[in-house]
Amino acid sequence: MMEIVHDTIREDLGDEFPKLTIEVIGRRRAVLVRFGDPVTPGQADFTADVMTAIPHPSGRGLYIPNTKIADQWDRADPVTHTRMVLQAIDDTNVVFARVVRLLKHWIGTHSKPMCSWNIKALCLDCLDEPMPLINALQVFFTHAADEVDMGPTPDPAGVAGPIPLNMPRADVHKRLCTARKHIDLAIEHEKGGRPLSAQHVLHQALPELVPDADGTQEEADRLARTVRSGGTAATGLGLATGLVTPTRAWGD
């Protein structure tokens, strides 16, 4: 069926897009189409995943390809998944989609501990209203760490099996907890008027998106104020208290 899709796309679009390439070999679920032409300034190409499917005999969900297993097919319900994701995007005033995009960068720079669908499934459980992006990240990492610690993420549509992780569960949990600490600390720094320190911590979580910054002087000033006020050096480092207050620098 994937080869039929390959031939059909080639027949229909080959003349319009002379640089068109269509990949089937090595693809797990979908035929990868590269158009060879940009649709956005600064982008070199436009790509699309085209998935074949056949109805499940029960009437719930579909069989979709999985070339990595002996049966060659998995049961899933992508129609319900799409409806749930679109509803979440609407309920959160697009925050859901923006956070998922940020989290895809996070998994890409932290050894890909989980797949993007696992991220979306976890987001569906915890993001249901508009909020600043930094707070949405905090909500996600807190929820995801707790859920992964308890076991695999179930299919939101209740059709497919649990969503597998890309590495041992303990390792995924550790990465989620580390990211949560970075976000918590960034929020605390921002609330304390230390934007460079906050940016430096966010860079640890999202190095491709947030440039690093030198918060050395801010931290030295903070420690000096803490000592003068009779506190300890640990106060304000994210070790003593939690924080869920919305912030200024990353609120959009």
mmCIF file of C-alpha atoms in Angstrom:
data_model
loop_
_atom_site.group_PDB
_atom_site.id
_atom_site.type_symbol
_atom_site.label_atom_id
_atom_site.label_comp_id
_atom_site.label_asym_id
_atom_site.label_seq_id
_atom_site.Cartn_x
_atom_site.Cartn_y
_atom_site.Cartn_z
ATOM 1 C CA MET A 1 0.000 0.000 0.000
ATOM 2 C CA MET A 2 2.843 2.412 0.732
ATOM 3 C CA GLU A 3 4.309 1.647 -2.694
ATOM 4 C CA ILE A 4 0.915 2.390 -4.278
ATOM 5 C CA VAL A 5 0.903 5.754 -2.483
ATOM 6 C CA HIS A 6 4.429 6.367 -3.770
ATOM 7 C CA ASP A 7 3.399 5.733 -7.365
ATOM 8 C CA THR A 8 0.198 7.791 -7.084
ATOM 9 C CA ILE A 9 1.977 10.846 -5.664
ATOM 10 C CA ARG A 10 4.676 10.578 -8.314
ATOM 11 C CA GLU A 11 2.072 10.421 -11.057
ATOM 12 C CA ASP A 12 0.013 13.325 -9.741
ATOM 13 C CA LEU A 13 2.766 15.732 -8.631
ATOM 14 C CA GLY A 14 5.909 14.765 -10.534
ATOM 15 C CA ASP A 15 5.374 17.242 -13.376
ATOM 16 C CA GLU A 16 4.517 20.136 -11.050
ATOM 17 C CA PHE A 17 7.472 19.559 -8.706
ATOM 18 C CA PRO A 18 10.535 18.399 -10.702
ATOM 19 C CA LYS A 19 12.616 18.064 -7.503
ATOM 20 C CA LEU A 20 10.047 15.786 -5.856
ATOM 21 C CA THR A 21 11.427 12.813 -3.919
ATOM 22 C CA ILE A 22 9.289 10.129 -2.245
ATOM 23 C CA GLU A 23 10.726 7.757 0.368
ATOM 24 C CA VAL A 24 9.207 4.412 1.354
ATOM 25 C CA ILE A 25 12.201 2.215 2.238
ATOM 26 C CA GLY A 26 13.116 2.562 5.906
ATOM 27 C CA ARG A 27 9.966 4.499 6.762
ATOM 28 C CA ARG A 28 8.085 3.112 9.763
ATOM 29 C CA ARG A 29 4.597 4.528 9.299
ATOM 30 C CA ALA A 30 4.340 7.116 6.546
ATOM 31 C CA VAL A 31 5.609 7.841 3.073
ATOM 32 C CA LEU A 32 7.949 10.844 3.260
ATOM 33 C CA VAL A 33 7.446 13.383 0.482
ATOM 34 C CA ARG A 34 10.041 16.087 -0.161
ATOM 35 C CA PHE A 35 8.839 18.698 -2.614
ATOM 36 C CA GLY A 36 12.236 20.310 -3.159
ATOM 37 C CA ASP A 37 10.679 23.771 -3.075
ATOM 38 C CA PRO A 38 10.284 26.153 -0.122
ATOM 39 C CA VAL A 39 6.943 27.519 0.999
ATOM 40 C CA THR A 40 8.407 29.802 3.678
ATOM 41 C CA PRO A 41 11.274 32.313 3.236
ATOM 42 C CA GLY A 42 14.474 30.933 4.704
ATOM 43 C CA GLN A 43 13.346 27.303 4.446
ATOM 44 C CA ALA A 44 15.019 25.058 1.909
ATOM 45 C CA ASP A 45 12.215 22.558 1.422
ATOM 46 C CA PHE A 46 8.648 21.563 2.203
ATOM 47 C CA THR A 47 7.959 18.005 3.365
ATOM 48 C CA ALA A 48 4.887 15.946 4.182
ATOM 49 C CA ASP A 49 4.173 12.562 5.750
ATOM 50 C CA VAL A 50 1.466 10.598 3.925
ATOM 51 C CA MET A 51 0.061 7.683 5.896
ATOM 52 C CA THR A 52 -1.971 4.805 4.520
ATOM 53 C CA ALA A 53 -4.679 3.253 6.688
ATOM 54 C CA ILE A 54 -7.496 0.710 6.600
ATOM 55 C CA PRO A 55 -10.579 0.611 8.886
ATOM 56 C CA HIS A 56 -10.428 -1.588 11.964
ATOM 57 C CA PRO A 57 -13.105 -4.329 11.868
ATOM 58 C CA SER A 58 -14.550 -3.123 15.191
ATOM 59 C CA GLY A 59 -15.376 0.253 13.698
ATOM 60 C CA ARG A 60 -13.152 2.021 16.247
ATOM 61 C CA GLY A 61 -9.921 3.368 14.872
ATOM 62 C CA LEU A 62 -7.749 2.279 11.988
ATOM 63 C CA TYR A 63 -4.906 -0.020 11.141
ATOM 64 C CA ILE A 64 -1.831 2.092 10.339
ATOM 65 C CA PRO A 65 1.544 0.828 9.094
ATOM 66 C CA ASN A 66 4.341 -0.208 11.404
ATOM 67 C CA THR A 67 7.130 -1.686 9.318
ATOM 68 C CA LYS A 68 9.240 -2.306 12.431
ATOM 69 C CA ILE A 69 7.080 -5.166 13.739
ATOM 70 C CA ALA A 70 6.215 -8.567 12.295
ATOM 71 C CA ASP A 71 2.476 -7.842 11.876
ATOM 72 C CA GLN A 72 3.317 -4.689 9.863
ATOM 73 C CA TRP A 73 0.235 -2.876 11.236
ATOM 74 C CA ASP A 74 -0.766 -1.099 14.464
ATOM 75 C CA ARG A 75 -4.224 -0.196 15.653
ATOM 76 C CA ALA A 76 -4.713 3.525 16.325
ATOM 77 C CA ASP A 77 -7.321 6.261 16.113
ATOM 78 C CA PRO A 78 -5.627 9.253 14.446
ATOM 79 C CA VAL A 79 -8.999 10.865 13.653
ATOM 80 C CA THR A 80 -9.885 11.051 17.355
ATOM 81 C CA HIS A 81 -6.347 12.147 18.176
ATOM 82 C CA THR A 82 -6.606 14.999 15.685
ATOM 83 C CA ARG A 83 -9.950 16.097 17.094
ATOM 84 C CA MET A 84 -8.554 16.103 20.644
ATOM 85 C CA VAL A 85 -5.465 18.081 19.676
ATOM 86 C CA LEU A 86 -7.469 20.675 17.733
ATOM 87 C CA GLN A 87 -9.816 21.079 20.701
ATOM 88 C CA ALA A 88 -6.835 21.572 23.034
ATOM 89 C CA ILE A 89 -5.354 24.183 20.709
ATOM 90 C CA ASP A 90 -8.667 26.045 20.758
ATOM 91 C CA ASP A 91 -9.168 25.695 24.538
ATOM 92 C CA THR A 92 -5.679 27.045 25.292
ATOM 93 C CA ASN A 93 -5.722 29.830 22.697
ATOM 94 C CA VAL A 94 -2.905 28.094 20.717
ATOM 95 C CA VAL A 95 -0.681 27.658 23.802
ATOM 96 C CA PHE A 96 -0.957 23.869 23.384
ATOM 97 C CA ALA A 97 0.565 23.964 19.888
ATOM 98 C CA ARG A 98 3.330 26.376 20.902
ATOM 99 C CA VAL A 99 4.328 24.307 23.916
ATOM 100 C CA VAL A 100 4.403 21.118 21.848
ATOM 101 C CA ARG A 101 6.711 22.886 19.398
ATOM 102 C CA LEU A 102 9.041 23.905 22.249
ATOM 103 C CA LEU A 103 8.985 20.386 23.681
ATOM 104 C CA LYS A 104 9.924 18.895 20.324
ATOM 105 C CA HIS A 105 13.063 21.025 20.498
ATOM 106 C CA TRP A 106 13.599 19.803 24.051
ATOM 107 C CA ILE A 107 13.498 16.114 23.116
ATOM 108 C CA GLY A 108 15.709 16.793 20.100
ATOM 109 C CA THR A 109 18.488 18.218 22.267
ATOM 110 C CA HIS A 110 18.188 15.756 25.161
ATOM 111 C CA SER A 111 18.734 12.368 23.486
ATOM 112 C CA LYS A 112 15.079 12.002 22.339
ATOM 113 C CA PRO A 113 13.790 10.338 25.521
ATOM 114 C CA MET A 114 10.253 10.106 24.139
ATOM 115 C CA CYS A 115 8.407 10.518 20.864
ATOM 116 C CA SER A 116 6.450 13.626 19.917
ATOM 117 C CA TRP A 117 3.120 11.779 20.230
ATOM 118 C CA ASN A 118 3.928 10.937 23.850
ATOM 119 C CA ILE A 119 4.466 14.649 24.464
ATOM 120 C CA LYS A 120 1.112 15.527 22.881
ATOM 121 C CA ALA A 121 -0.681 12.825 24.867
ATOM 122 C CA LEU A 122 0.766 14.134 28.131
ATOM 123 C CA CYS A 123 -0.068 17.717 27.160
ATOM 124 C CA LEU A 124 -3.673 16.667 26.536
ATOM 125 C CA ASP A 125 -3.855 15.622 30.195
ATOM 126 C CA CYS A 126 -2.568 18.857 31.704
ATOM 127 C CA LEU A 127 -3.007 21.831 29.333
ATOM 128 C CA ASP A 128 -6.639 22.884 29.020
ATOM 129 C CA GLU A 129 -6.627 26.682 29.399
ATOM 130 C CA PRO A 130 -4.566 29.697 28.252
ATOM 131 C CA MET A 131 -1.451 30.514 30.279
ATOM 132 C CA PRO A 132 2.036 31.997 29.733
ATOM 133 C CA LEU A 133 4.346 29.615 27.868
ATOM 134 C CA ILE A 134 6.824 29.415 30.737
ATOM 135 C CA ASN A 135 4.038 28.306 33.072
ATOM 136 C CA ALA A 136 2.746 25.811 30.517
ATOM 137 C CA LEU A 137 6.233 24.275 30.384
ATOM 138 C CA GLN A 138 6.268 24.099 34.165
ATOM 139 C CA VAL A 139 2.867 22.396 34.210
ATOM 140 C CA PHE A 140 3.954 19.913 31.535
ATOM 141 C CA PHE A 141 7.255 18.876 33.116
ATOM 142 C CA THR A 142 5.624 18.512 36.544
ATOM 143 C CA HIS A 143 2.796 16.378 35.155
ATOM 144 C CA ALA A 144 4.994 14.374 32.769
ATOM 145 C CA ALA A 145 7.551 13.518 35.466
ATOM 146 C CA ASP A 146 4.791 12.224 37.754
ATOM 147 C CA GLU A 147 3.068 10.230 34.997
ATOM 148 C CA VAL A 148 6.235 8.654 33.583
ATOM 149 C CA ASP A 149 7.299 7.700 37.091
ATOM 150 C CA MET A 150 4.050 5.712 37.426
ATOM 151 C CA GLY A 151 4.244 3.969 34.050
ATOM 152 C CA PRO A 152 3.681 4.250 30.282
ATOM 153 C CA THR A 153 1.374 6.917 28.866
ATOM 154 C CA PRO A 154 -1.968 5.423 27.752
ATOM 155 C CA ASP A 155 -3.471 6.153 24.350
ATOM 156 C CA PRO A 156 -5.758 9.208 24.793
ATOM 157 C CA ALA A 157 -8.293 7.633 22.427
ATOM 158 C CA GLY A 158 -8.360 4.359 24.383
ATOM 159 C CA VAL A 159 -7.751 2.296 21.237
ATOM 160 C CA ALA A 160 -4.014 1.626 20.921
ATOM 161 C CA GLY A 161 -1.716 0.268 23.580
ATOM 162 C CA PRO A 162 0.502 2.376 25.870
ATOM 163 C CA ILE A 163 2.949 4.731 24.185
ATOM 164 C CA PRO A 164 6.502 3.324 24.446
ATOM 165 C CA LEU A 165 9.456 5.411 25.592
ATOM 166 C CA ASN A 166 12.718 5.680 23.667
ATOM 167 C CA MET A 167 14.926 4.820 26.652
ATOM 168 C CA PRO A 168 14.567 3.250 30.099
ATOM 169 C CA ARG A 169 11.793 4.848 32.150
ATOM 170 C CA ALA A 170 14.158 5.901 34.941
ATOM 171 C CA ASP A 171 16.299 7.827 32.452
ATOM 172 C CA VAL A 172 13.278 9.582 30.949
ATOM 173 C CA HIS A 173 12.019 10.477 34.424
ATOM 174 C CA LYS A 174 15.424 11.930 35.318
ATOM 175 C CA ARG A 175 15.438 14.151 32.220
ATOM 176 C CA LEU A 176 11.922 15.377 32.937
ATOM 177 C CA CYS A 177 12.796 16.202 36.547
ATOM 178 C CA THR A 178 15.932 18.060 35.456
ATOM 179 C CA ALA A 179 13.937 20.108 32.959
ATOM 180 C CA ARG A 180 11.310 20.884 35.617
ATOM 181 C CA LYS A 181 14.025 22.187 37.958
ATOM 182 C CA HIS A 182 15.407 24.399 35.179
ATOM 183 C CA ILE A 183 11.974 25.882 34.486
ATOM 184 C CA ASP A 184 11.218 26.386 38.198
ATOM 185 C CA LEU A 185 14.535 28.146 38.702
ATOM 186 C CA ALA A 186 14.097 30.315 35.609
ATOM 187 C CA ILE A 187 10.713 31.485 36.930
ATOM 188 C CA GLU A 188 12.232 32.235 40.331
ATOM 189 C CA HIS A 189 15.109 34.199 38.807
ATOM 190 C CA GLU A 190 12.712 36.223 36.664
ATOM 191 C CA LYS A 191 10.475 37.000 39.634
ATOM 192 C CA GLY A 192 13.567 38.127 41.556
ATOM 193 C CA GLY A 193 14.573 40.560 38.807
ATOM 194 C CA ARG A 194 17.434 38.446 37.429
ATOM 195 C CA PRO A 195 16.548 38.086 33.726
ATOM 196 C CA LEU A 196 20.068 37.079 32.653
ATOM 197 C CA SER A 197 20.185 34.305 35.233
ATOM 198 C CA ALA A 198 16.744 33.172 34.106
ATOM 199 C CA GLN A 199 17.867 33.142 30.488
ATOM 200 C CA HIS A 200 20.979 31.146 31.386
ATOM 201 C CA VAL A 201 18.858 28.470 33.087
ATOM 202 C CA LEU A 202 16.365 28.332 30.214
ATOM 203 C CA HIS A 203 19.279 27.834 27.844
ATOM 204 C CA GLN A 204 20.032 24.567 29.673
ATOM 205 C CA ALA A 205 16.556 23.280 28.834
ATOM 206 C CA LEU A 206 16.177 24.767 25.336
ATOM 207 C CA PRO A 207 19.698 25.407 24.031
ATOM 208 C CA GLU A 208 18.628 25.709 20.382
ATOM 209 C CA LEU A 209 15.991 28.343 21.097
ATOM 210 C CA VAL A 210 17.245 30.387 24.053
ATOM 211 C CA PRO A 211 20.709 31.984 23.732
ATOM 212 C CA ASP A 212 22.958 31.619 26.751
ATOM 213 C CA ALA A 213 23.484 34.628 29.008
ATOM 214 C CA ASP A 214 25.961 35.485 31.738
ATOM 215 C CA GLY A 215 24.149 35.949 35.034
ATOM 216 C CA THR A 216 27.283 35.881 37.188
ATOM 217 C CA GLN A 217 26.960 39.452 38.439
ATOM 218 C CA GLU A 218 23.221 39.077 39.077
ATOM 219 C CA GLU A 219 23.856 35.968 41.149
ATOM 220 C CA ALA A 220 26.703 37.626 43.071
ATOM 221 C CA ASP A 221 24.439 40.561 43.900
ATOM 222 C CA ARG A 222 21.660 38.190 44.970
ATOM 223 C CA LEU A 223 23.941 36.236 47.279
ATOM 224 C CA ALA A 224 25.285 39.445 48.797
ATOM 225 C CA ARG A 225 21.769 40.719 49.493
ATOM 226 C CA THR A 226 20.794 37.362 50.975
ATOM 227 C CA VAL A 227 23.762 37.309 53.355
ATOM 228 C CA ARG A 228 23.167 40.922 54.396
ATOM 229 C CA SER A 229 19.540 40.096 55.190
ATOM 230 C CA GLY A 230 20.565 37.162 57.379
ATOM 231 C CA GLY A 231 19.481 34.401 54.975
ATOM 232 C CA THR A 232 21.464 31.485 53.569
ATOM 233 C CA ALA A 233 23.032 31.111 50.149
ATOM 234 C CA ALA A 234 20.561 28.360 49.252
ATOM 235 C CA THR A 235 17.570 30.679 49.579
ATOM 236 C CA GLY A 236 16.293 31.750 46.161
ATOM 237 C CA LEU A 237 18.170 29.063 44.243
ATOM 238 C CA GLY A 238 15.059 27.003 43.672
ATOM 239 C CA LEU A 239 16.105 24.640 46.464
ATOM 240 C CA ALA A 240 14.010 26.089 49.254
ATOM 241 C CA THR A 241 10.650 26.948 47.691
ATOM 242 C CA GLY A 242 8.574 26.221 44.601
ATOM 243 C CA LEU A 243 7.028 28.859 42.388
ATOM 244 C CA VAL A 244 4.134 29.006 39.945
ATOM 245 C CA THR A 245 3.881 32.775 39.455
ATOM 246 C CA PRO A 246 3.525 33.953 35.821
ATOM 247 C CA THR A 247 6.606 35.762 34.538
ATOM 248 C CA ARG A 248 7.358 38.712 32.340
ATOM 249 C CA ALA A 249 10.083 37.681 29.928
ATOM 250 C CA TRP A 250 8.560 34.484 28.534
ATOM 251 C CA GLY A 251 4.844 35.158 28.864
ATOM 252 C CA ASP A 252 3.976 35.138 25.165
#
